[in-house]
Amino acid sequence: MSLLFGHSQRTLSQLGALAAPRRYRRDLALLAIHYGVWIVLPLLALNVPVERVLAAYLVPATLLGAHFAAIFWVNHVGMPLIGEPKAFSYVERQVVTTRNVCVPAPLDAVFGGLNYQIEHHLVPSCPPFRLRRLRAVLRPLLIEAGLPYHETGWWHALREVGTHFRRIGALMARPAG
């Protein structure tokens, strides 16, 4: 299923843009350019067979889907769900439902900066290469405010995800009643 993650995220974002075309005019224009360059141009101008065009378009996104899923899972899966969002402030929702994954600085690029998920959610416009520095500022403030700043190593995050899946699996295996 993780191989389809990249496709699902792209499809959801495209459907969102199509549902509100006036709001997402630029996005839709860029989307048209994207498909023009990746699909129409090779098919019509370069005379590349359709199966090769589709393979060149779908295979990288499929492989990257597993990469994206691995990043998303360790940041979100197994974190608390908020049943009544209005009971929490914006900051509380972002901090409670995500975890940061500590990796050596050179590996930040592998995560695209998303290992600093808390900072990414709180300041989404912050460039990925600045999230490590932003963490140094936000973490002490959030902890001082009494918020549960959850940060762990990658392997430990994977164990937390596995524990969550096992717990959900056990709940689903129980007979109804």
PDB file of C-alpha atoms in Angstrom:
ATOM      1  CA  MET A   1       0.000   0.000   0.000  1.00  0.00           C
ATOM      2  CA  SER A   2       2.838   2.404   0.702  1.00  0.00           C
ATOM      3  CA  LEU A   3       3.805   2.295  -2.980  1.00  0.00           C
ATOM      4  CA  LEU A   4       0.489   4.011  -3.729  1.00  0.00           C
ATOM      5  CA  PHE A   5       1.014   6.734  -1.127  1.00  0.00           C
ATOM      6  CA  GLY A   6       2.592   9.227  -3.538  1.00  0.00           C
ATOM      7  CA  HIS A   7      -0.240   8.737  -6.008  1.00  0.00           C
ATOM      8  CA  SER A   8      -2.910   9.127  -3.328  1.00  0.00           C
ATOM      9  CA  GLN A   9      -1.407  12.373  -2.037  1.00  0.00           C
ATOM     10  CA  ARG A  10      -1.146  13.802  -5.547  1.00  0.00           C
ATOM     11  CA  THR A  11      -4.716  12.767  -6.391  1.00  0.00           C
ATOM     12  CA  LEU A  12      -6.118  14.249  -3.176  1.00  0.00           C
ATOM     13  CA  SER A  13      -4.362  17.574  -3.776  1.00  0.00           C
ATOM     14  CA  GLN A  14      -5.537  17.669  -7.398  1.00  0.00           C
ATOM     15  CA  LEU A  15      -9.127  16.924  -6.402  1.00  0.00           C
ATOM     16  CA  GLY A  16      -8.919  19.713  -3.841  1.00  0.00           C
ATOM     17  CA  ALA A  17      -7.752  22.162  -6.499  1.00  0.00           C
ATOM     18  CA  LEU A  18     -10.420  21.016  -8.964  1.00  0.00           C
ATOM     19  CA  ALA A  19     -13.128  21.431  -6.310  1.00  0.00           C
ATOM     20  CA  ALA A  20     -12.268  25.136  -5.896  1.00  0.00           C
ATOM     21  CA  PRO A  21     -10.866  26.261  -9.274  1.00  0.00           C
ATOM     22  CA  ARG A  22     -11.178  29.988  -8.571  1.00  0.00           C
ATOM     23  CA  ARG A  23      -9.116  29.667  -5.396  1.00  0.00           C
ATOM     24  CA  TYR A  24      -6.459  27.432  -6.972  1.00  0.00           C
ATOM     25  CA  ARG A  25      -6.093  29.026 -10.415  1.00  0.00           C
ATOM     26  CA  ARG A  26      -2.285  29.071 -10.285  1.00  0.00           C
ATOM     27  CA  ASP A  27      -2.131  25.513  -9.019  1.00  0.00           C
ATOM     28  CA  LEU A  28      -4.341  24.323 -11.847  1.00  0.00           C
ATOM     29  CA  ALA A  29      -2.249  26.221 -14.408  1.00  0.00           C
ATOM     30  CA  LEU A  30       0.919  24.592 -13.036  1.00  0.00           C
ATOM     31  CA  LEU A  31      -0.851  21.234 -13.046  1.00  0.00           C
ATOM     32  CA  ALA A  32      -1.689  21.666 -16.730  1.00  0.00           C
ATOM     33  CA  ILE A  33       1.954  22.529 -17.443  1.00  0.00           C
ATOM     34  CA  HIS A  34       3.067  19.492 -15.394  1.00  0.00           C
ATOM     35  CA  TYR A  35       0.919  17.089 -17.408  1.00  0.00           C
ATOM     36  CA  GLY A  36       1.837  18.854 -20.633  1.00  0.00           C
ATOM     37  CA  VAL A  37       5.561  18.384 -20.029  1.00  0.00           C
ATOM     38  CA  TRP A  38       5.361  14.855 -18.606  1.00  0.00           C
ATOM     39  CA  ILE A  39       2.654  13.314 -20.789  1.00  0.00           C
ATOM     40  CA  VAL A  40       1.508  15.418 -23.755  1.00  0.00           C
ATOM     41  CA  LEU A  41       4.954  16.567 -24.932  1.00  0.00           C
ATOM     42  CA  PRO A  42       6.513  13.075 -25.008  1.00  0.00           C
ATOM     43  CA  LEU A  43       3.418  11.589 -26.651  1.00  0.00           C
ATOM     44  CA  LEU A  44       2.817  14.176 -29.338  1.00  0.00           C
ATOM     45  CA  ALA A  45       6.049  16.083 -29.925  1.00  0.00           C
ATOM     46  CA  LEU A  46       8.574  13.354 -29.227  1.00  0.00           C
ATOM     47  CA  ASN A  47       6.475  10.426 -30.473  1.00  0.00           C
ATOM     48  CA  VAL A  48       7.262   8.266 -27.429  1.00  0.00           C
ATOM     49  CA  PRO A  49       4.963   5.218 -27.084  1.00  0.00           C
ATOM     50  CA  VAL A  50       2.194   5.673 -24.523  1.00  0.00           C
ATOM     51  CA  GLU A  51       3.341   2.743 -22.348  1.00  0.00           C
ATOM     52  CA  ARG A  52       6.816   4.306 -21.992  1.00  0.00           C
ATOM     53  CA  VAL A  53       5.389   7.710 -21.158  1.00  0.00           C
ATOM     54  CA  LEU A  54       3.143   6.202 -18.493  1.00  0.00           C
ATOM     55  CA  ALA A  55       5.995   4.087 -17.108  1.00  0.00           C
ATOM     56  CA  ALA A  56       8.299   7.120 -16.941  1.00  0.00           C
ATOM     57  CA  TYR A  57       5.568   9.044 -15.144  1.00  0.00           C
ATOM     58  CA  LEU A  58       4.200   6.394 -12.783  1.00  0.00           C
ATOM     59  CA  VAL A  59       7.244   4.335 -11.754  1.00  0.00           C
ATOM     60  CA  PRO A  60       9.193   7.153 -10.008  1.00  0.00           C
ATOM     61  CA  ALA A  61       6.063   8.331  -8.180  1.00  0.00           C
ATOM     62  CA  THR A  62       5.371   4.755  -7.104  1.00  0.00           C
ATOM     63  CA  LEU A  63       8.889   4.265  -5.757  1.00  0.00           C
ATOM     64  CA  LEU A  64       8.822   7.645  -4.056  1.00  0.00           C
ATOM     65  CA  GLY A  65       5.475   6.685  -2.522  1.00  0.00           C
ATOM     66  CA  ALA A  66       7.212   4.218  -0.228  1.00  0.00           C
ATOM     67  CA  HIS A  67       9.714   6.914   0.745  1.00  0.00           C
ATOM     68  CA  PHE A  68       6.935   9.432   1.445  1.00  0.00           C
ATOM     69  CA  ALA A  69       4.933   6.873   3.399  1.00  0.00           C
ATOM     70  CA  ALA A  70       7.948   6.025   5.570  1.00  0.00           C
ATOM     71  CA  ILE A  71       8.391   9.718   6.386  1.00  0.00           C
ATOM     72  CA  PHE A  72       4.686  10.279   7.030  1.00  0.00           C
ATOM     73  CA  TRP A  73       4.244   7.161   9.161  1.00  0.00           C
ATOM     74  CA  VAL A  74       7.055   7.923  11.584  1.00  0.00           C
ATOM     75  CA  ASN A  75       5.755  11.472  12.000  1.00  0.00           C
ATOM     76  CA  HIS A  76       2.046  10.768  12.480  1.00  0.00           C
ATOM     77  CA  VAL A  77       1.007   7.131  12.938  1.00  0.00           C
ATOM     78  CA  GLY A  78       0.370   6.204  16.537  1.00  0.00           C
ATOM     79  CA  MET A  79       0.073   9.795  17.703  1.00  0.00           C
ATOM     80  CA  PRO A  80      -3.090  10.835  19.561  1.00  0.00           C
ATOM     81  CA  LEU A  81      -6.178  11.662  17.542  1.00  0.00           C
ATOM     82  CA  ILE A  82      -8.193  14.668  18.575  1.00  0.00           C
ATOM     83  CA  GLY A  83     -11.880  13.872  18.830  1.00  0.00           C
ATOM     84  CA  GLU A  84     -13.055  17.441  19.456  1.00  0.00           C
ATOM     85  CA  PRO A  85     -10.732  19.827  17.593  1.00  0.00           C
ATOM     86  CA  LYS A  86     -12.366  22.931  19.077  1.00  0.00           C
ATOM     87  CA  ALA A  87     -11.199  21.823  22.529  1.00  0.00           C
ATOM     88  CA  PHE A  88      -7.579  22.423  21.477  1.00  0.00           C
ATOM     89  CA  SER A  89      -5.782  25.483  20.184  1.00  0.00           C
ATOM     90  CA  TYR A  90      -4.088  25.392  16.782  1.00  0.00           C
ATOM     91  CA  VAL A  91      -0.676  25.018  18.444  1.00  0.00           C
ATOM     92  CA  GLU A  92      -1.890  22.199  20.716  1.00  0.00           C
ATOM     93  CA  ARG A  93      -3.346  20.265  17.743  1.00  0.00           C
ATOM     94  CA  GLN A  94      -0.093  20.536  15.800  1.00  0.00           C
ATOM     95  CA  VAL A  95       2.145  19.502  18.702  1.00  0.00           C
ATOM     96  CA  VAL A  96      -0.028  16.705  20.133  1.00  0.00           C
ATOM     97  CA  THR A  97      -0.652  14.904  16.825  1.00  0.00           C
ATOM     98  CA  THR A  98       2.923  14.812  15.487  1.00  0.00           C
ATOM     99  CA  ARG A  99       6.359  13.602  16.486  1.00  0.00           C
ATOM    100  CA  ASN A 100       9.777  14.791  15.478  1.00  0.00           C
ATOM    101  CA  VAL A 101      12.302  12.212  14.327  1.00  0.00           C
ATOM    102  CA  CYS A 102      15.886  12.885  15.379  1.00  0.00           C
ATOM    103  CA  VAL A 103      18.461  12.045  12.728  1.00  0.00           C
ATOM    104  CA  PRO A 104      21.975  13.338  12.085  1.00  0.00           C
ATOM    105  CA  ALA A 105      21.957  16.688  10.249  1.00  0.00           C
ATOM    106  CA  PRO A 106      23.122  15.223   6.900  1.00  0.00           C
ATOM    107  CA  LEU A 107      19.999  13.015   6.866  1.00  0.00           C
ATOM    108  CA  ASP A 108      17.660  16.003   7.133  1.00  0.00           C
ATOM    109  CA  ALA A 109      17.699  16.102   3.318  1.00  0.00           C
ATOM    110  CA  VAL A 110      16.470  12.491   3.132  1.00  0.00           C
ATOM    111  CA  PHE A 111      13.429  13.574   5.142  1.00  0.00           C
ATOM    112  CA  GLY A 112      13.073  16.838   3.248  1.00  0.00           C
ATOM    113  CA  GLY A 113      13.097  18.551   6.628  1.00  0.00           C
ATOM    114  CA  LEU A 114       9.901  16.716   7.590  1.00  0.00           C
ATOM    115  CA  ASN A 115      11.668  14.995  10.451  1.00  0.00           C
ATOM    116  CA  TYR A 116      10.940  18.338  12.170  1.00  0.00           C
ATOM    117  CA  GLN A 117       7.238  17.668  11.821  1.00  0.00           C
ATOM    118  CA  ILE A 118       6.183  19.788  14.785  1.00  0.00           C
ATOM    119  CA  GLU A 119       8.012  22.831  13.447  1.00  0.00           C
ATOM    120  CA  HIS A 120       6.769  22.091   9.924  1.00  0.00           C
ATOM    121  CA  HIS A 121       3.158  22.056  11.150  1.00  0.00           C
ATOM    122  CA  LEU A 122       3.527  25.180  13.251  1.00  0.00           C
ATOM    123  CA  VAL A 123       5.413  27.213  10.626  1.00  0.00           C
ATOM    124  CA  PRO A 124       4.622  25.561   7.258  1.00  0.00           C
ATOM    125  CA  SER A 125       6.209  28.399   5.292  1.00  0.00           C
ATOM    126  CA  CYS A 126       9.613  27.828   6.905  1.00  0.00           C
ATOM    127  CA  PRO A 127      12.128  26.459   4.381  1.00  0.00           C
ATOM    128  CA  PRO A 128      13.166  22.872   5.227  1.00  0.00           C
ATOM    129  CA  PHE A 129      16.827  23.787   5.686  1.00  0.00           C
ATOM    130  CA  ARG A 130      15.867  26.161   8.528  1.00  0.00           C
ATOM    131  CA  LEU A 131      13.664  23.765  10.492  1.00  0.00           C
ATOM    132  CA  ARG A 132      16.579  22.457  12.604  1.00  0.00           C
ATOM    133  CA  ARG A 133      17.310  26.008  13.786  1.00  0.00           C
ATOM    134  CA  LEU A 134      13.610  26.691  14.316  1.00  0.00           C
ATOM    135  CA  ARG A 135      13.447  23.578  16.525  1.00  0.00           C
ATOM    136  CA  ALA A 136      16.081  25.104  18.812  1.00  0.00           C
ATOM    137  CA  VAL A 137      13.787  28.096  19.325  1.00  0.00           C
ATOM    138  CA  LEU A 138      10.366  26.406  19.479  1.00  0.00           C
ATOM    139  CA  ARG A 139      11.152  23.287  21.508  1.00  0.00           C
ATOM    140  CA  PRO A 140      12.016  25.098  24.774  1.00  0.00           C
ATOM    141  CA  LEU A 141       8.988  27.397  24.370  1.00  0.00           C
ATOM    142  CA  LEU A 142       6.591  24.497  23.815  1.00  0.00           C
ATOM    143  CA  ILE A 143       8.002  22.473  26.702  1.00  0.00           C
ATOM    144  CA  GLU A 144       7.819  25.541  28.963  1.00  0.00           C
ATOM    145  CA  ALA A 145       4.163  25.933  27.928  1.00  0.00           C
ATOM    146  CA  GLY A 146       3.569  22.346  29.113  1.00  0.00           C
ATOM    147  CA  LEU A 147       2.885  20.891  25.675  1.00  0.00           C
ATOM    148  CA  PRO A 148       3.872  17.256  24.994  1.00  0.00           C
ATOM    149  CA  TYR A 149       6.760  17.791  22.565  1.00  0.00           C
ATOM    150  CA  HIS A 150       7.316  14.232  21.300  1.00  0.00           C
ATOM    151  CA  GLU A 151      10.714  13.627  19.762  1.00  0.00           C
ATOM    152  CA  THR A 152      12.453  10.321  19.204  1.00  0.00           C
ATOM    153  CA  GLY A 153      14.971   8.530  17.020  1.00  0.00           C
ATOM    154  CA  TRP A 154      13.954   6.952  13.716  1.00  0.00           C
ATOM    155  CA  TRP A 155      14.195   3.334  14.919  1.00  0.00           C
ATOM    156  CA  HIS A 156      12.209   4.113  18.059  1.00  0.00           C
ATOM    157  CA  ALA A 157       9.585   5.915  15.950  1.00  0.00           C
ATOM    158  CA  LEU A 158       9.302   2.788  13.778  1.00  0.00           C
ATOM    159  CA  ARG A 159       8.780   0.697  16.923  1.00  0.00           C
ATOM    160  CA  GLU A 160       6.047   3.113  18.053  1.00  0.00           C
ATOM    161  CA  VAL A 161       4.353   2.783  14.645  1.00  0.00           C
ATOM    162  CA  GLY A 162       4.599  -1.028  14.839  1.00  0.00           C
ATOM    163  CA  THR A 163       3.141  -1.032  18.348  1.00  0.00           C
ATOM    164  CA  HIS A 164       0.264   1.130  17.154  1.00  0.00           C
ATOM    165  CA  PHE A 165      -0.461  -1.191  14.198  1.00  0.00           C
ATOM    166  CA  ARG A 166      -0.357  -4.249  16.471  1.00  0.00           C
ATOM    167  CA  ARG A 167      -2.766  -2.578  18.919  1.00  0.00           C
ATOM    168  CA  ILE A 168      -5.172  -1.653  16.102  1.00  0.00           C
ATOM    169  CA  GLY A 169      -4.868  -5.151  14.628  1.00  0.00           C
ATOM    170  CA  ALA A 170      -5.692  -6.719  17.986  1.00  0.00           C
ATOM    171  CA  LEU A 171      -8.744  -4.481  18.364  1.00  0.00           C
ATOM    172  CA  MET A 172      -9.972  -5.381  14.911  1.00  0.00           C
ATOM    173  CA  ALA A 173      -9.419  -9.109  15.531  1.00  0.00           C
ATOM    174  CA  ARG A 174     -11.740  -9.062  18.560  1.00  0.00           C
ATOM    175  CA  PRO A 175     -15.183 -10.462  17.960  1.00  0.00           C
ATOM    176  CA  ALA A 176     -17.888  -7.807  17.810  1.00  0.00           C
ATOM    177  CA  GLY A 177     -20.281  -7.655  20.689  1.00  0.00           C
TER     178      GLY A 177
END
